[in-house]
Short mmCIF file of C-alpha atoms in Angstrom, two decimals:
data_model
loop_
_atom_site.label_atom_id
_atom_site.label_comp_id
_atom_site.label_asym_id
_atom_site.label_seq_id
_atom_site.Cartn_x
_atom_site.Cartn_y
_atom_site.Cartn_z
CA MET F 1 33.26 74.42 133.95
CA PRO F 2 29.43 71.66 136.72
CA HIS F 3 28.78 66.11 140.74
CA PRO F 4 31.28 63.43 140.40
CA ARG F 5 30.32 60.04 138.99
CA SER F 6 31.46 58.42 142.21
CA LEU F 7 33.44 59.05 145.35
CA VAL F 8 36.00 56.58 146.56
CA PRO F 9 34.85 55.21 149.97
CA THR F 10 37.42 54.94 152.75
CA PRO F 11 36.97 51.86 154.99
CA ALA F 12 37.02 52.53 158.70
CA ARG F 13 39.76 50.04 159.52
CA TRP F 14 42.49 48.41 157.48
CA SER F 15 45.67 46.64 158.40
CA LEU F 16 48.73 48.87 158.77
CA ASN F 17 50.36 47.53 155.61
CA LEU F 18 47.26 47.95 153.45
CA THR F 19 46.74 51.48 154.77
CA ALA F 20 50.27 52.38 153.72
CA VAL F 21 49.69 50.96 150.26
CA LEU F 22 46.48 52.93 149.83
CA ALA F 23 48.12 56.13 151.05
CA ALA F 24 50.91 55.72 148.52
CA ALA F 25 48.39 55.10 145.78
CA THR F 26 46.50 58.25 146.70
CA LEU F 27 49.64 60.36 146.59
CA SER F 28 50.67 59.00 143.21
CA GLY F 29 47.22 59.36 141.67
CA ALA F 30 46.97 55.63 141.00
CA SER F 31 43.57 54.02 140.97
CA ALA F 32 41.71 50.84 140.25
CA THR F 33 41.40 51.68 136.55
CA ARG F 34 41.76 48.50 134.55
CA TYR F 35 42.55 48.20 130.88
CA PRO F 36 41.30 47.47 128.28
CA LEU F 37 38.84 50.26 129.10
CA THR F 38 35.84 51.31 127.05
CA VAL F 39 33.89 54.54 127.60
CA THR F 40 31.22 56.26 125.53
CA ASP F 41 32.01 59.80 124.43
CA ASP F 42 29.59 62.67 123.77
CA LEU F 43 29.27 61.62 120.13
CA GLY F 44 27.91 58.26 121.26
CA ARG F 45 31.07 56.49 120.14
CA ALA F 46 32.62 53.60 122.06
CA VAL F 47 36.21 54.62 122.82
CA THR F 48 38.50 51.76 123.82
CA LEU F 49 41.94 52.07 125.40
CA ARG F 50 43.88 48.82 125.38
CA ALA F 51 46.40 50.14 127.90
CA GLU F 52 47.00 53.23 130.02
CA PRO F 53 47.68 56.11 127.59
CA ARG F 54 51.20 57.54 127.76
CA ARG F 55 51.01 59.97 124.83
CA ILE F 56 48.00 62.32 124.89
CA ILE F 57 47.10 65.28 122.68
CA SER F 58 44.58 67.77 124.09
CA MET F 59 42.57 69.81 121.59
CA LEU F 60 40.64 71.82 124.18
CA PRO F 61 41.96 74.19 126.88
CA SER F 62 39.65 72.79 129.55
CA HIS F 63 41.00 69.29 128.91
CA THR F 64 44.57 70.57 129.12
CA GLU F 65 43.90 72.30 132.44
CA THR F 66 42.08 69.26 133.81
CA LEU F 67 44.95 66.91 132.96
CA GLU F 68 47.34 69.23 134.78
CA ALA F 69 45.01 69.44 137.79
CA ILE F 70 44.71 65.66 138.15
CA GLY F 71 48.42 64.98 137.75
CA ALA F 72 48.35 63.68 134.18
CA ALA F 73 50.19 66.56 132.50
CA ASP F 74 53.26 64.39 132.02
CA LYS F 75 51.27 62.42 129.45
CA LEU F 76 50.72 65.44 127.17
CA ILE F 77 52.78 65.52 123.97
CA ALA F 78 50.91 68.38 122.20
CA VAL F 79 48.02 70.81 122.72
CA ASP F 80 45.71 73.06 120.72
CA LEU F 81 46.51 76.70 119.93
CA TYR F 82 44.20 78.05 122.63
CA SER F 83 45.61 76.08 125.56
CA ASN F 84 47.52 78.77 127.44
CA ALA F 85 47.67 77.42 130.99
CA PRO F 86 49.56 76.33 132.88
CA LYS F 87 52.10 78.41 130.96
CA ALA F 88 55.17 76.45 132.00
CA LEU F 89 53.56 73.33 130.58
CA VAL F 90 52.02 74.52 127.32
CA ASP F 91 54.95 76.71 126.26
CA ARG F 92 57.15 73.65 125.83
CA LEU F 93 54.61 71.56 123.92
CA PRO F 94 53.95 71.53 120.15
CA LYS F 95 50.75 73.25 118.98
CA VAL F 96 48.68 71.24 116.53
CA GLY F 97 45.97 73.69 115.45
CA SER F 98 42.52 74.06 116.94
CA ALA F 99 39.37 71.99 117.12
CA TYR F 100 38.07 73.77 114.02
CA GLN F 101 41.37 73.97 112.15
CA PRO F 102 43.42 71.00 113.29
CA ASN F 103 46.76 70.07 111.82
CA LEU F 104 45.79 66.49 111.13
CA GLU F 105 49.17 65.53 109.69
CA ALA F 106 51.03 66.82 112.75
CA ILE F 107 48.62 65.06 115.11
CA ALA F 108 49.00 61.74 113.32
CA ALA F 109 52.79 62.11 113.09
CA LEU F 110 53.07 62.38 116.88
CA LYS F 111 51.46 58.94 117.22
CA PRO F 112 49.30 59.69 120.27
CA ASP F 113 47.69 56.96 122.33
CA LEU F 114 44.71 59.25 122.90
CA VAL F 115 43.40 62.52 121.47
CA LEU F 116 40.99 64.56 123.61
CA ALA F 117 38.66 66.60 121.42
CA ASP F 118 35.56 68.77 121.62
CA GLU F 119 32.45 66.82 120.63
CA SER F 120 31.24 69.75 118.52
CA SER F 121 34.29 69.26 116.29
CA GLY F 122 33.21 65.76 115.29
CA SER F 123 33.30 66.09 111.52
CA ARG F 124 36.46 68.19 111.61
CA LEU F 125 38.57 66.20 113.96
CA THR F 126 37.15 63.22 115.78
CA GLU F 127 35.91 61.25 112.77
CA LYS F 128 38.95 62.06 110.61
CA LEU F 129 41.42 61.02 113.27
CA ALA F 130 39.42 57.93 114.13
CA ALA F 131 39.42 57.03 110.44
CA ALA F 132 43.21 57.30 110.52
CA GLY F 133 43.30 54.66 113.22
CA LEU F 134 43.83 57.00 116.19
CA THR F 135 41.93 56.75 119.47
CA VAL F 136 39.85 59.90 119.99
CA TYR F 137 37.58 60.88 122.87
CA GLY F 138 35.11 63.59 121.81
CA GLY F 139 33.53 65.36 124.75
CA THR F 140 33.31 68.61 126.64
CA ALA F 141 31.06 69.85 129.43
CA GLN F 142 28.09 72.01 128.50
CA THR F 143 26.39 72.06 131.89
CA TYR F 144 27.58 72.54 135.46
CA LYS F 145 27.04 68.88 136.29
CA GLU F 146 28.97 67.75 133.25
CA VAL F 147 32.09 69.64 134.36
CA PHE F 148 32.50 67.23 137.26
CA GLU F 149 31.55 64.25 135.11
CA LYS F 150 34.22 65.13 132.55
CA ILE F 151 36.87 65.48 135.25
CA ALA F 152 35.91 62.01 136.48
CA THR F 153 36.02 60.63 132.94
CA LEU F 154 39.45 62.09 132.23
CA GLY F 155 40.64 60.66 135.53
CA LYS F 156 39.41 57.25 134.49
CA LEU F 157 40.91 57.44 131.00
CA THR F 158 44.33 58.44 132.33
CA ASN F 159 44.45 56.19 135.42
CA ARG F 160 44.16 59.20 137.72
CA GLU F 161 40.78 58.42 139.28
CA VAL F 162 41.91 59.10 142.84
CA ASN F 163 43.27 62.52 141.92
CA ALA F 164 40.15 63.33 139.91
CA THR F 165 37.95 62.42 142.87
CA ARG F 166 40.05 64.57 145.19
CA LEU F 167 39.86 67.50 142.76
CA VAL F 168 36.09 67.23 142.43
CA THR F 169 35.67 66.99 146.21
CA ARG F 170 37.85 70.05 146.78
CA MET F 171 36.09 72.05 144.07
CA ARG F 172 32.65 71.22 145.43
CA SER F 173 33.74 72.23 148.94
CA ASP F 174 35.19 75.54 147.75
CA LEU F 175 32.18 76.28 145.56
CA ASN F 176 29.80 75.50 148.43
CA GLY F 177 31.72 77.87 150.71
CA LEU F 178 31.36 80.69 148.20
CA GLN F 179 27.66 79.96 147.67
CA GLN F 180 27.07 80.34 151.41
CA LEU F 181 28.13 83.99 151.09
CA VAL F 182 25.16 84.88 148.89
CA ILE F 183 22.42 82.79 150.48
CA GLY F 184 19.42 84.99 151.26
CA ARG F 185 20.58 87.83 149.04
CA PRO F 186 18.26 89.02 146.24
CA LYS F 187 18.82 87.54 142.79
CA VAL F 188 20.47 90.01 140.41
CA SER F 189 19.24 89.89 136.81
CA THR F 190 22.31 89.41 134.66
CA TYR F 191 23.21 89.67 130.99
CA TYR F 192 26.35 87.65 130.24
CA GLU F 193 27.82 88.32 126.81
CA VAL F 194 29.74 85.51 125.17
CA ASP F 195 29.99 87.32 121.84
CA PRO F 196 28.80 90.74 120.55
CA ALA F 197 26.48 89.04 118.01
CA PRO F 198 25.02 88.88 120.75
CA TYR F 199 25.41 85.37 122.15
CA SER F 200 24.64 84.77 125.81
CA VAL F 201 24.10 81.91 128.26
CA GLY F 202 21.01 80.00 129.32
CA PRO F 203 20.32 78.98 132.93
CA ASN F 204 21.26 75.34 132.28
CA SER F 205 24.69 76.10 130.83
CA PHE F 206 27.64 75.84 133.19
CA ILE F 207 28.03 79.64 133.12
CA GLY F 208 24.32 80.12 133.74
CA ALA F 209 24.52 77.77 136.72
CA LEU F 210 27.48 79.71 138.11
CA ILE F 211 25.56 82.97 137.74
CA SER F 212 22.73 81.44 139.78
CA GLN F 213 25.15 80.22 142.45
CA ALA F 214 26.68 83.70 142.59
CA GLY F 215 23.29 85.17 143.48
CA GLY F 216 22.27 86.15 139.99
CA GLN F 217 19.85 85.06 137.30
CA THR F 218 20.56 85.11 133.60
CA ILE F 219 18.01 87.01 131.52
CA VAL F 220 17.98 84.18 128.96
CA PRO F 221 14.98 81.80 129.13
CA ALA F 222 15.88 78.11 129.34
CA ARG F 223 13.88 77.38 126.18
CA LEU F 224 16.49 79.23 124.10
CA GLY F 225 19.21 76.74 124.98
CA ASN F 226 22.60 76.93 126.64
CA PHE F 227 24.46 79.39 124.40
CA PRO F 228 21.87 81.12 122.20
CA LYS F 229 22.11 84.10 119.90
CA LEU F 230 19.70 86.70 121.29
CA ASP F 231 17.38 89.21 119.74
CA PRO F 232 18.80 92.53 121.05
CA GLU F 233 15.24 93.53 121.93
CA LEU F 234 15.15 90.76 124.55
CA ILE F 235 18.09 92.40 126.31
CA VAL F 236 16.43 95.80 126.25
CA LYS F 237 13.12 94.44 127.53
CA SER F 238 14.87 92.46 130.28
CA ASP F 239 16.65 95.60 131.54
CA PRO F 240 19.35 93.65 133.46
CA GLN F 241 20.85 94.99 136.66
CA VAL F 242 24.35 93.77 135.78
CA MET F 243 26.16 93.06 132.52
CA VAL F 244 29.28 90.91 132.20
CA GLY F 245 31.48 90.38 129.17
CA LEU F 246 31.82 93.84 127.66
CA THR F 247 32.95 97.33 128.57
CA LEU F 248 30.74 100.16 129.77
CA ASP F 249 31.62 102.19 126.67
CA GLU F 250 30.59 99.31 124.41
CA ALA F 251 27.27 99.01 126.23
CA ARG F 252 26.59 102.74 125.96
CA ARG F 253 27.08 102.66 122.19
CA ARG F 254 24.42 100.03 121.60
CA PRO F 255 20.96 101.24 120.53
CA GLY F 256 18.58 101.59 123.48
CA TRP F 257 21.10 100.47 126.08
CA SER F 258 22.16 103.74 127.66
CA SER F 259 19.02 103.85 129.83
CA LEU F 260 19.23 100.23 130.99
CA ARG F 261 19.80 99.77 134.72
CA ALA F 262 23.20 98.11 134.36
CA VAL F 263 24.49 100.78 132.01
CA SER F 264 23.08 103.83 133.75
CA SER F 265 24.44 102.63 137.11
CA GLY F 266 27.82 101.58 135.72
CA GLN F 267 27.31 97.91 136.60
CA VAL F 268 28.99 96.62 133.44
CA PHE F 269 32.04 94.43 133.94
CA ASN F 270 34.63 93.29 131.43
CA PRO F 271 36.56 90.26 132.73
CA THR F 272 40.35 90.12 132.58
CA PRO F 273 41.79 87.52 130.17
CA GLU F 274 42.37 85.17 133.11
CA GLU F 275 38.81 85.65 134.40
CA ARG F 276 37.38 85.17 130.91
CA ASP F 277 39.29 81.91 130.52
CA ALA F 278 37.98 80.65 133.87
CA LEU F 279 34.42 81.63 132.94
CA SER F 280 34.51 80.17 129.44
CA ARG F 281 36.30 76.90 130.16
CA PRO F 282 34.29 74.17 131.88
CA GLY F 283 37.11 72.77 133.95
CA PRO F 284 39.03 72.96 137.22
CA ASN F 285 38.93 76.78 137.50
CA LEU F 286 35.22 77.05 138.31
CA VAL F 287 36.05 78.36 141.78
CA THR F 288 37.88 81.34 140.27
CA ALA F 289 34.92 81.92 137.94
CA LEU F 290 32.37 81.86 140.78
CA ARG F 291 34.41 84.21 142.94
CA SER F 292 34.60 86.70 140.06
CA LEU F 293 30.85 86.57 139.49
CA ILE F 294 30.13 87.14 143.17
CA ARG F 295 32.45 90.15 143.12
CA TRP F 296 30.40 91.67 140.29
CA LEU F 297 26.91 90.67 141.45
CA HIS F 298 27.27 90.91 145.24
CA PRO F 299 30.56 92.69 146.01
CA GLU F 300 29.48 93.25 149.61
CA ALA F 301 29.47 89.48 150.18
CA LEU F 302 33.25 89.27 149.76
CA LYS F 303 34.10 92.07 152.21
#
């Protein structure tokens, strides 16, 4: 929720004074970010910051959680309705709608230096706010690789590049450690339900990549995209070994599902709200998401 753009090299030898300066910079999250800074967002727009942003509005939970994780939470002045973590932070901040139903007047009135939006909300938020003279970055991770890229980008935008690099390095190390637990184990065919419509996940989505790293394999072919709506018959024909995202009772009530391997063996798992957030938000909680998937697909690996 998903590969950093770059890692900060550490020279072998520095003078004592310079080493102390660098250590202090690392602890504070400072970096070599220089302003004015221009980056290209997922809408292909050039986004320019003339100075380090001090007043940021996050319109996506994964952005909110990333800012907290890289030490930039003090810059937040408002968040979207769905940002619910960390609780101590978001409870004290104004809520300014969602990506699809933003309170444009409230956002503009807060006079943010930067608004972080979802690129899929371009016509609803990004373009309208940009037209009002506000600086808006539209972008969210869709793939596993992009999760790390977005963390790096947010680190750069907020002058927290060192912290972003440290977060990415730690996440990759923790994720690699979990992946080692399932190496050599058989792949478990998995149906992951995003929505009862039913929407699921392709292998190239960040959730699909996590399923693979957890020793599973999504039943969705890559040609259908990252988050496709499925023909229910595809699910029946695939006869998955494990289902995630719904209850066993819900699965049993669906036509033709009671005899599927996952349903008949009781291998249907409904994530807790916290697990669902980690699985659905391409951000710093990927480690929690991967651990949950391993527990469902290969529980013996965590014993």
